[in-house]
Amino acid sequence: MNIQTGTMAPALSAGNPWTLVPSLGNLDAYISAVNRMPMLTLEQEQQYARQLKDNNDVDAAGKLVLSHLRLVVSVARQYLGYGLPHGDLIQEGNVGLMKAVKRFDPDQGVRLVSYALHWIKAEIHEYILKNWRMVKVATTKAQRKLFFNLRSMKQGFKADTANEVTHRDTLSEGEIESMASQLNVKRSDVIEMETRLSGGDVMLDPGPGDDGEDSFGPIAYLADTHQEPTALLEARQRDTLASDGITNALSELDDRSRRIVEERWLKVNDDGSGGMTLHELAADYGVSAERIRQIESAAMKKMKKALAYYA
């Protein structure tokens, strides 16, 4: 699957979802096309996964891959800050998706989207680890000039001051000005390249430490977790539960039970305090506080049963 050209596969029948992807186009056209791909139901996903596992059905594998291409685009977008082409990140993520589909076991009780996230990220991480350092060190003409000359010029400055007692490794203001003048680059470019070359590489994903526990690395905080597909789905589910779910659950209650729940748990006064207490409601209805608690408990159980539909 070539993201640069948009070429997906040989010509297939008009009814095949592969034909939704343009044979030739830019990255925006590709992203637009994969976002129109039909998503699979749980039953369809299980069916295709079993066909692939039991019969090595390539068409079934293709349908599983196609329905999750939008997931790769979403994950790849999280890593645009490394200066690497979006299309390359997507292409590496697609490799991870295909590996996930090949290894997916429908009998494990998890959806392919959850299983594939690990493989997609693993391939993108590997690509960044192999390419990020060189891309970030020297990208412009001025940076390349500095990259190949800064070390040798620093050695020349040290030789000129060999008789001085110094432990300084960084450039002085005079040396920065001299280097910028000789190489015909900006002073700020010299400072930036000096900073980059003086710092060592940091592993994005250190892996397990000496004690067997996973070490903490930049990969843990560089990705934008707010755009994680699973996090977005969970947030959307919470929003639905808090709106439609609560409204429908309350509609299952009688007027008295609904008012007790609303007063006890859903009302907030202007001063930030909650609604009425058990004793206030008991006085209002002319019953005991224990009776109000019993009504509230029964209402909560009824609402919990209604909310199970949204879980």
mmCIF file of C-alpha atoms in Angstrom:
data_model
loop_
_atom_site.group_PDB
_atom_site.id
_atom_site.type_symbol
_atom_site.label_atom_id
_atom_site.label_comp_id
_atom_site.label_asym_id
_atom_site.label_seq_id
_atom_site.Cartn_x
_atom_site.Cartn_y
_atom_site.Cartn_z
ATOM 1 C CA MET A 1 0.000 0.000 0.000
ATOM 2 C CA ASN A 2 1.767 3.157 -1.210
ATOM 3 C CA ILE A 3 0.663 6.317 0.574
ATOM 4 C CA GLN A 4 2.749 8.620 -1.640
ATOM 5 C CA THR A 5 0.872 7.616 -4.800
ATOM 6 C CA GLY A 6 -2.363 6.408 -3.258
ATOM 7 C CA THR A 7 -2.010 3.015 -5.003
ATOM 8 C CA MET A 8 -3.863 0.432 -2.947
ATOM 9 C CA ALA A 9 -4.222 -2.777 -4.945
ATOM 10 C CA PRO A 10 -4.936 -4.178 -8.415
ATOM 11 C CA ALA A 11 -8.331 -3.364 -9.924
ATOM 12 C CA LEU A 12 -11.162 -5.082 -8.094
ATOM 13 C CA SER A 13 -14.897 -5.362 -8.604
ATOM 14 C CA ALA A 14 -17.055 -2.278 -8.226
ATOM 15 C CA GLY A 15 -18.672 -3.688 -5.120
ATOM 16 C CA ASN A 16 -15.383 -4.169 -3.328
ATOM 17 C CA PRO A 17 -14.573 -1.525 -0.647
ATOM 18 C CA TRP A 18 -10.993 -1.279 -1.971
ATOM 19 C CA THR A 19 -12.384 0.790 -4.853
ATOM 20 C CA LEU A 20 -13.262 3.598 -2.414
ATOM 21 C CA VAL A 21 -9.579 4.570 -2.365
ATOM 22 C CA PRO A 22 -8.391 6.641 -5.344
ATOM 23 C CA SER A 23 -5.797 4.956 -7.550
ATOM 24 C CA LEU A 24 -3.797 8.169 -7.631
ATOM 25 C CA GLY A 25 -4.015 11.221 -5.389
ATOM 26 C CA ASN A 26 -2.451 13.285 -2.637
ATOM 27 C CA LEU A 27 -2.403 12.566 1.076
ATOM 28 C CA ASP A 28 -5.590 14.535 1.766
ATOM 29 C CA ALA A 29 -7.421 12.442 -0.832
ATOM 30 C CA TYR A 30 -6.150 9.259 0.806
ATOM 31 C CA ILE A 31 -7.223 10.380 4.290
ATOM 32 C CA SER A 32 -10.640 11.439 2.973
ATOM 33 C CA ALA A 33 -11.042 8.060 1.292
ATOM 34 C CA VAL A 34 -10.113 5.931 4.303
ATOM 35 C CA ASN A 35 -12.449 7.957 6.527
ATOM 36 C CA ARG A 36 -15.282 6.846 4.232
ATOM 37 C CA MET A 37 -14.402 3.188 4.627
ATOM 38 C CA PRO A 38 -17.271 1.204 6.224
ATOM 39 C CA MET A 39 -16.588 0.123 9.794
ATOM 40 C CA LEU A 40 -17.205 -3.492 10.755
ATOM 41 C CA THR A 41 -19.623 -4.725 13.387
ATOM 42 C CA LEU A 42 -18.364 -7.122 16.038
ATOM 43 C CA GLU A 43 -20.003 -10.025 14.209
ATOM 44 C CA GLN A 44 -18.377 -9.082 10.883
ATOM 45 C CA GLU A 45 -14.989 -8.636 12.524
ATOM 46 C CA GLN A 46 -15.224 -12.052 14.166
ATOM 47 C CA GLN A 47 -16.344 -13.656 10.898
ATOM 48 C CA TYR A 48 -13.481 -12.211 8.826
ATOM 49 C CA ALA A 49 -10.915 -12.915 11.523
ATOM 50 C CA ARG A 50 -11.957 -16.565 11.653
ATOM 51 C CA GLN A 51 -11.855 -16.840 7.859
ATOM 52 C CA LEU A 52 -8.317 -15.476 7.911
ATOM 53 C CA LYS A 53 -7.217 -17.685 10.798
ATOM 54 C CA ASP A 54 -8.823 -20.913 9.588
ATOM 55 C CA ASN A 55 -8.598 -20.551 5.803
ATOM 56 C CA ASN A 56 -5.898 -17.893 5.281
ATOM 57 C CA ASP A 57 -8.542 -15.859 3.423
ATOM 58 C CA VAL A 58 -6.730 -12.828 1.922
ATOM 59 C CA ASP A 59 -9.995 -11.052 1.053
ATOM 60 C CA ALA A 60 -11.073 -11.276 4.699
ATOM 61 C CA ALA A 61 -7.715 -9.854 5.781
ATOM 62 C CA GLY A 62 -8.171 -6.980 3.333
ATOM 63 C CA LYS A 63 -11.569 -6.107 4.798
ATOM 64 C CA LEU A 64 -10.116 -6.084 8.328
ATOM 65 C CA VAL A 65 -7.276 -3.814 7.224
ATOM 66 C CA LEU A 66 -9.530 -1.450 5.278
ATOM 67 C CA SER A 67 -11.938 -0.908 8.150
ATOM 68 C CA HIS A 68 -9.056 0.161 10.441
ATOM 69 C CA LEU A 69 -7.083 2.452 8.114
ATOM 70 C CA ARG A 70 -8.679 5.493 9.755
ATOM 71 C CA LEU A 71 -7.235 4.312 13.073
ATOM 72 C CA VAL A 72 -3.724 4.445 11.575
ATOM 73 C CA VAL A 73 -4.309 7.993 10.304
ATOM 74 C CA SER A 74 -5.486 9.061 13.757
ATOM 75 C CA VAL A 75 -2.500 7.508 15.557
ATOM 76 C CA ALA A 76 0.026 8.845 13.027
ATOM 77 C CA ARG A 77 -1.295 12.379 13.537
ATOM 78 C CA GLN A 78 -0.080 12.251 17.151
ATOM 79 C CA TYR A 79 3.559 12.065 15.988
ATOM 80 C CA LEU A 80 3.694 14.963 13.521
ATOM 81 C CA GLY A 81 5.846 16.997 15.930
ATOM 82 C CA TYR A 82 8.962 15.005 15.082
ATOM 83 C CA GLY A 83 9.358 16.646 11.689
ATOM 84 C CA LEU A 84 8.735 13.448 9.727
ATOM 85 C CA PRO A 85 6.305 13.294 6.758
ATOM 86 C CA HIS A 86 2.735 12.445 7.694
ATOM 87 C CA GLY A 87 2.491 10.049 4.749
ATOM 88 C CA ASP A 88 5.539 8.115 5.928
ATOM 89 C CA LEU A 89 4.150 7.860 9.444
ATOM 90 C CA ILE A 90 0.842 6.541 8.067
ATOM 91 C CA GLN A 91 2.628 4.056 5.829
ATOM 92 C CA GLU A 92 4.658 2.691 8.748
ATOM 93 C CA GLY A 93 1.484 2.504 10.836
ATOM 94 C CA ASN A 94 -0.214 0.550 8.047
ATOM 95 C CA VAL A 95 2.610 -1.993 8.239
ATOM 96 C CA GLY A 96 1.878 -2.367 11.940
ATOM 97 C CA LEU A 97 -1.857 -2.737 11.222
ATOM 98 C CA MET A 98 -1.209 -5.539 8.727
ATOM 99 C CA LYS A 99 1.007 -7.320 11.265
ATOM 100 C CA ALA A 100 -1.769 -6.995 13.838
ATOM 101 C CA VAL A 101 -4.381 -8.414 11.457
ATOM 102 C CA LYS A 102 -2.113 -11.358 10.654
ATOM 103 C CA ARG A 103 -1.612 -12.153 14.357
ATOM 104 C CA PHE A 104 -5.128 -11.326 15.589
ATOM 105 C CA ASP A 105 -6.917 -14.140 17.409
ATOM 106 C CA PRO A 106 -10.721 -13.659 17.506
ATOM 107 C CA ASP A 107 -10.953 -16.067 20.434
ATOM 108 C CA GLN A 108 -9.054 -13.751 22.810
ATOM 109 C CA GLY A 109 -12.163 -11.688 23.544
ATOM 110 C CA VAL A 110 -10.805 -8.277 22.455
ATOM 111 C CA ARG A 111 -11.645 -6.061 19.499
ATOM 112 C CA LEU A 112 -9.110 -5.672 16.720
ATOM 113 C CA VAL A 113 -8.921 -1.908 17.364
ATOM 114 C CA SER A 114 -7.464 -2.497 20.831
ATOM 115 C CA TYR A 115 -5.054 -5.173 19.655
ATOM 116 C CA ALA A 116 -3.895 -3.215 16.608
ATOM 117 C CA LEU A 117 -2.999 -0.055 18.574
ATOM 118 C CA HIS A 118 0.126 -1.726 19.979
ATOM 119 C CA TRP A 119 1.388 -2.866 16.583
ATOM 120 C CA ILE A 120 0.634 0.438 14.852
ATOM 121 C CA LYS A 121 2.471 2.443 17.519
ATOM 122 C CA ALA A 122 5.368 -0.019 17.585
ATOM 123 C CA GLU A 123 6.026 0.446 13.863
ATOM 124 C CA ILE A 124 5.732 4.244 14.068
ATOM 125 C CA HIS A 125 8.038 4.340 17.106
ATOM 126 C CA GLU A 126 10.608 2.227 15.268
ATOM 127 C CA TYR A 127 10.489 4.552 12.272
ATOM 128 C CA ILE A 128 10.948 7.649 14.459
ATOM 129 C CA LEU A 129 13.849 6.086 16.355
ATOM 130 C CA LYS A 130 15.649 5.359 13.071
ATOM 131 C CA ASN A 131 15.006 8.714 11.409
ATOM 132 C CA TRP A 132 14.318 11.466 13.952
ATOM 133 C CA ARG A 133 17.886 12.222 15.083
ATOM 134 C CA MET A 134 19.398 12.924 11.644
ATOM 135 C CA VAL A 135 16.343 14.825 10.440
ATOM 136 C CA LYS A 136 16.342 17.098 13.481
ATOM 137 C CA VAL A 137 20.114 17.707 13.497
ATOM 138 C CA ALA A 138 20.513 18.928 9.914
ATOM 139 C CA THR A 139 17.593 19.854 7.689
ATOM 140 C CA THR A 140 18.403 23.245 6.138
ATOM 141 C CA LYS A 141 21.438 24.226 4.067
ATOM 142 C CA ALA A 142 22.815 26.357 6.920
ATOM 143 C CA GLN A 143 22.378 23.512 9.402
ATOM 144 C CA ARG A 144 24.161 21.060 7.121
ATOM 145 C CA LYS A 145 27.046 23.512 6.731
ATOM 146 C CA LEU A 146 27.270 23.858 10.508
ATOM 147 C CA PHE A 147 26.943 20.125 11.062
ATOM 148 C CA PHE A 148 30.024 19.346 8.977
ATOM 149 C CA ASN A 149 32.157 22.327 10.138
ATOM 150 C CA LEU A 150 31.279 23.053 13.749
ATOM 151 C CA ARG A 151 33.305 20.232 15.325
ATOM 152 C CA SER A 152 36.469 20.958 13.336
ATOM 153 C CA MET A 153 36.216 24.690 13.979
ATOM 154 C CA LYS A 154 35.775 24.069 17.691
ATOM 155 C CA GLN A 155 38.951 22.010 17.664
ATOM 156 C CA GLY A 156 40.722 24.937 15.976
ATOM 157 C CA PHE A 157 39.562 27.322 18.665
ATOM 158 C CA LYS A 158 40.863 24.921 21.350
ATOM 159 C CA ALA A 159 44.245 24.695 19.625
ATOM 160 C CA ASP A 160 44.517 28.484 19.593
ATOM 161 C CA THR A 161 43.947 28.572 23.351
ATOM 162 C CA ALA A 162 45.993 25.462 24.218
ATOM 163 C CA ASN A 163 48.099 27.381 26.720
ATOM 164 C CA GLU A 164 45.029 28.561 28.632
ATOM 165 C CA VAL A 165 43.828 26.589 31.626
ATOM 166 C CA THR A 166 40.166 25.940 30.867
ATOM 167 C CA HIS A 167 37.580 23.213 31.158
ATOM 168 C CA ARG A 168 35.044 25.028 28.963
ATOM 169 C CA ASP A 169 33.372 22.886 26.287
ATOM 170 C CA THR A 170 30.879 25.422 24.970
ATOM 171 C CA LEU A 171 31.584 28.252 22.532
ATOM 172 C CA SER A 172 32.312 31.747 23.804
ATOM 173 C CA GLU A 173 30.540 34.806 22.420
ATOM 174 C CA GLY A 174 33.599 35.689 20.325
ATOM 175 C CA GLU A 175 33.849 32.183 18.886
ATOM 176 C CA ILE A 176 30.152 32.204 17.972
ATOM 177 C CA GLU A 177 30.542 35.514 16.134
ATOM 178 C CA SER A 178 33.704 34.271 14.361
ATOM 179 C CA MET A 179 32.076 31.020 13.255
ATOM 180 C CA ALA A 180 28.907 32.746 12.013
ATOM 181 C CA SER A 181 31.039 35.185 9.993
ATOM 182 C CA GLN A 182 33.286 32.508 8.454
ATOM 183 C CA LEU A 183 30.401 30.211 7.476
ATOM 184 C CA ASN A 184 28.053 33.055 6.480
ATOM 185 C CA VAL A 185 25.226 31.825 8.719
ATOM 186 C CA LYS A 186 23.155 33.433 11.427
ATOM 187 C CA ARG A 187 24.502 33.650 14.965
ATOM 188 C CA SER A 188 21.318 31.962 16.222
ATOM 189 C CA ASP A 189 21.960 29.011 13.861
ATOM 190 C CA VAL A 190 25.399 28.481 15.404
ATOM 191 C CA ILE A 191 23.950 28.472 18.932
ATOM 192 C CA GLU A 192 21.143 26.079 17.949
ATOM 193 C CA MET A 193 23.459 23.585 16.242
ATOM 194 C CA GLU A 194 25.922 23.741 19.144
ATOM 195 C CA THR A 195 23.089 22.892 21.531
ATOM 196 C CA ARG A 196 21.915 19.993 19.356
ATOM 197 C CA LEU A 197 25.350 18.445 18.930
ATOM 198 C CA SER A 198 26.312 18.854 22.565
ATOM 199 C CA GLY A 199 23.320 16.834 23.717
ATOM 200 C CA GLY A 200 23.314 13.051 23.494
ATOM 201 C CA ASP A 201 20.590 10.909 22.007
ATOM 202 C CA VAL A 202 17.747 9.992 24.326
ATOM 203 C CA MET A 203 15.894 6.743 23.742
ATOM 204 C CA LEU A 204 12.236 7.444 23.117
ATOM 205 C CA ASP A 205 11.279 4.033 24.440
ATOM 206 C CA PRO A 206 13.980 2.700 26.831
ATOM 207 C CA GLY A 207 12.240 -0.618 27.351
ATOM 208 C CA PRO A 208 12.699 -2.767 30.471
ATOM 209 C CA GLY A 209 15.323 -1.626 32.993
ATOM 210 C CA ASP A 210 17.747 -3.724 35.018
ATOM 211 C CA ASP A 211 15.005 -4.584 37.502
ATOM 212 C CA GLY A 212 12.693 -5.854 34.774
ATOM 213 C CA GLU A 213 10.329 -2.901 35.088
ATOM 214 C CA ASP A 214 9.600 -0.646 32.093
ATOM 215 C CA SER A 215 11.797 2.441 32.162
ATOM 216 C CA PHE A 216 10.194 5.858 31.770
ATOM 217 C CA GLY A 217 11.095 7.570 28.496
ATOM 218 C CA PRO A 218 9.955 10.539 26.364
ATOM 219 C CA ILE A 219 7.576 8.341 24.388
ATOM 220 C CA ALA A 220 5.372 8.281 27.498
ATOM 221 C CA TYR A 221 4.610 11.992 27.270
ATOM 222 C CA LEU A 222 5.341 13.065 23.672
ATOM 223 C CA ALA A 223 2.204 11.523 22.213
ATOM 224 C CA ASP A 224 -1.023 13.492 22.578
ATOM 225 C CA THR A 225 -3.112 11.098 24.649
ATOM 226 C CA HIS A 226 -6.188 13.298 24.135
ATOM 227 C CA GLN A 227 -6.318 12.107 20.519
ATOM 228 C CA GLU A 228 -6.041 8.400 21.333
ATOM 229 C CA PRO A 229 -8.911 6.647 19.505
ATOM 230 C CA THR A 230 -9.765 4.622 22.598
ATOM 231 C CA ALA A 231 -9.759 7.758 24.783
ATOM 232 C CA LEU A 232 -12.015 9.564 22.298
ATOM 233 C CA LEU A 233 -14.431 6.635 22.257
ATOM 234 C CA GLU A 234 -14.483 6.530 26.059
ATOM 235 C CA ALA A 235 -15.098 10.285 26.254
ATOM 236 C CA ARG A 236 -17.914 10.015 23.720
ATOM 237 C CA GLN A 237 -19.442 7.159 25.697
ATOM 238 C CA ARG A 238 -19.237 9.195 28.930
ATOM 239 C CA ASP A 239 -20.938 12.155 27.231
ATOM 240 C CA THR A 240 -23.731 9.926 25.958
ATOM 241 C CA LEU A 241 -24.133 8.349 29.387
ATOM 242 C CA ALA A 242 -24.266 11.759 31.081
ATOM 243 C CA SER A 243 -26.889 13.113 28.680
ATOM 244 C CA ASP A 244 -29.136 10.562 26.982
ATOM 245 C CA GLY A 245 -28.400 7.834 29.523
ATOM 246 C CA ILE A 246 -29.332 9.838 32.614
ATOM 247 C CA THR A 247 -32.391 11.355 30.905
ATOM 248 C CA ASN A 248 -33.753 7.964 29.870
ATOM 249 C CA ALA A 249 -32.974 6.402 33.244
ATOM 250 C CA LEU A 250 -34.854 9.179 35.058
ATOM 251 C CA SER A 251 -37.838 8.687 32.763
ATOM 252 C CA GLU A 252 -38.168 5.142 34.148
ATOM 253 C CA LEU A 253 -38.929 6.496 37.632
ATOM 254 C CA ASP A 254 -42.185 7.738 39.133
ATOM 255 C CA ASP A 255 -42.497 11.433 39.957
ATOM 256 C CA ARG A 256 -41.572 11.089 43.636
ATOM 257 C CA SER A 257 -38.546 8.865 43.027
ATOM 258 C CA ARG A 258 -37.329 11.101 40.207
ATOM 259 C CA ARG A 259 -37.565 14.229 42.354
ATOM 260 C CA ILE A 260 -35.696 12.573 45.234
ATOM 261 C CA VAL A 261 -32.846 11.514 42.930
ATOM 262 C CA GLU A 262 -32.691 14.927 41.273
ATOM 263 C CA GLU A 263 -32.705 16.795 44.582
ATOM 264 C CA ARG A 264 -30.116 14.506 46.158
ATOM 265 C CA TRP A 265 -27.649 14.039 43.268
ATOM 266 C CA LEU A 266 -28.325 16.265 40.278
ATOM 267 C CA LYS A 267 -29.019 19.719 41.709
ATOM 268 C CA VAL A 268 -26.325 22.251 42.540
ATOM 269 C CA ASN A 269 -27.186 25.536 44.271
ATOM 270 C CA ASP A 270 -25.628 28.876 43.384
ATOM 271 C CA ASP A 271 -23.261 28.604 46.355
ATOM 272 C CA GLY A 272 -21.946 25.245 45.107
ATOM 273 C CA SER A 273 -23.800 23.156 47.676
ATOM 274 C CA GLY A 274 -25.979 20.193 46.761
ATOM 275 C CA GLY A 275 -29.737 19.800 46.837
ATOM 276 C CA MET A 276 -32.006 18.764 49.675
ATOM 277 C CA THR A 277 -30.985 16.379 52.456
ATOM 278 C CA LEU A 278 -32.812 13.204 53.462
ATOM 279 C CA HIS A 279 -34.392 14.981 56.430
ATOM 280 C CA GLU A 280 -35.537 17.936 54.310
ATOM 281 C CA LEU A 281 -37.169 15.597 51.805
ATOM 282 C CA ALA A 282 -38.690 13.541 54.631
ATOM 283 C CA ALA A 283 -40.294 16.659 56.092
ATOM 284 C CA ASP A 284 -41.533 17.672 52.638
ATOM 285 C CA TYR A 285 -43.251 14.314 52.029
ATOM 286 C CA GLY A 286 -44.296 13.717 55.629
ATOM 287 C CA VAL A 287 -42.392 10.456 55.997
ATOM 288 C CA SER A 288 -39.240 9.340 57.823
ATOM 289 C CA ALA A 289 -35.711 9.948 56.536
ATOM 290 C CA GLU A 290 -35.237 6.170 56.399
ATOM 291 C CA ARG A 291 -38.216 5.881 54.056
ATOM 292 C CA ILE A 292 -36.700 8.512 51.750
ATOM 293 C CA ARG A 293 -33.412 6.559 51.784
ATOM 294 C CA GLN A 294 -35.258 3.359 50.821
ATOM 295 C CA ILE A 295 -37.024 5.105 47.925
ATOM 296 C CA GLU A 296 -33.705 6.578 46.799
ATOM 297 C CA SER A 297 -31.977 3.179 46.944
ATOM 298 C CA ALA A 298 -34.724 1.499 44.895
ATOM 299 C CA ALA A 299 -34.614 4.325 42.339
ATOM 300 C CA MET A 300 -30.841 4.000 41.992
ATOM 301 C CA LYS A 301 -31.122 0.270 41.305
ATOM 302 C CA LYS A 302 -33.763 0.918 38.646
ATOM 303 C CA MET A 303 -31.612 3.604 37.017
ATOM 304 C CA LYS A 304 -28.549 1.365 37.078
ATOM 305 C CA LYS A 305 -30.466 -1.277 35.178
ATOM 306 C CA ALA A 306 -31.571 1.296 32.575
ATOM 307 C CA LEU A 307 -28.025 2.672 32.223
ATOM 308 C CA ALA A 308 -26.648 -0.821 31.473
ATOM 309 C CA TYR A 309 -27.879 -0.306 27.898
ATOM 310 C CA TYR A 310 -25.262 2.451 27.439
ATOM 311 C CA ALA A 311 -22.338 0.536 28.969
#
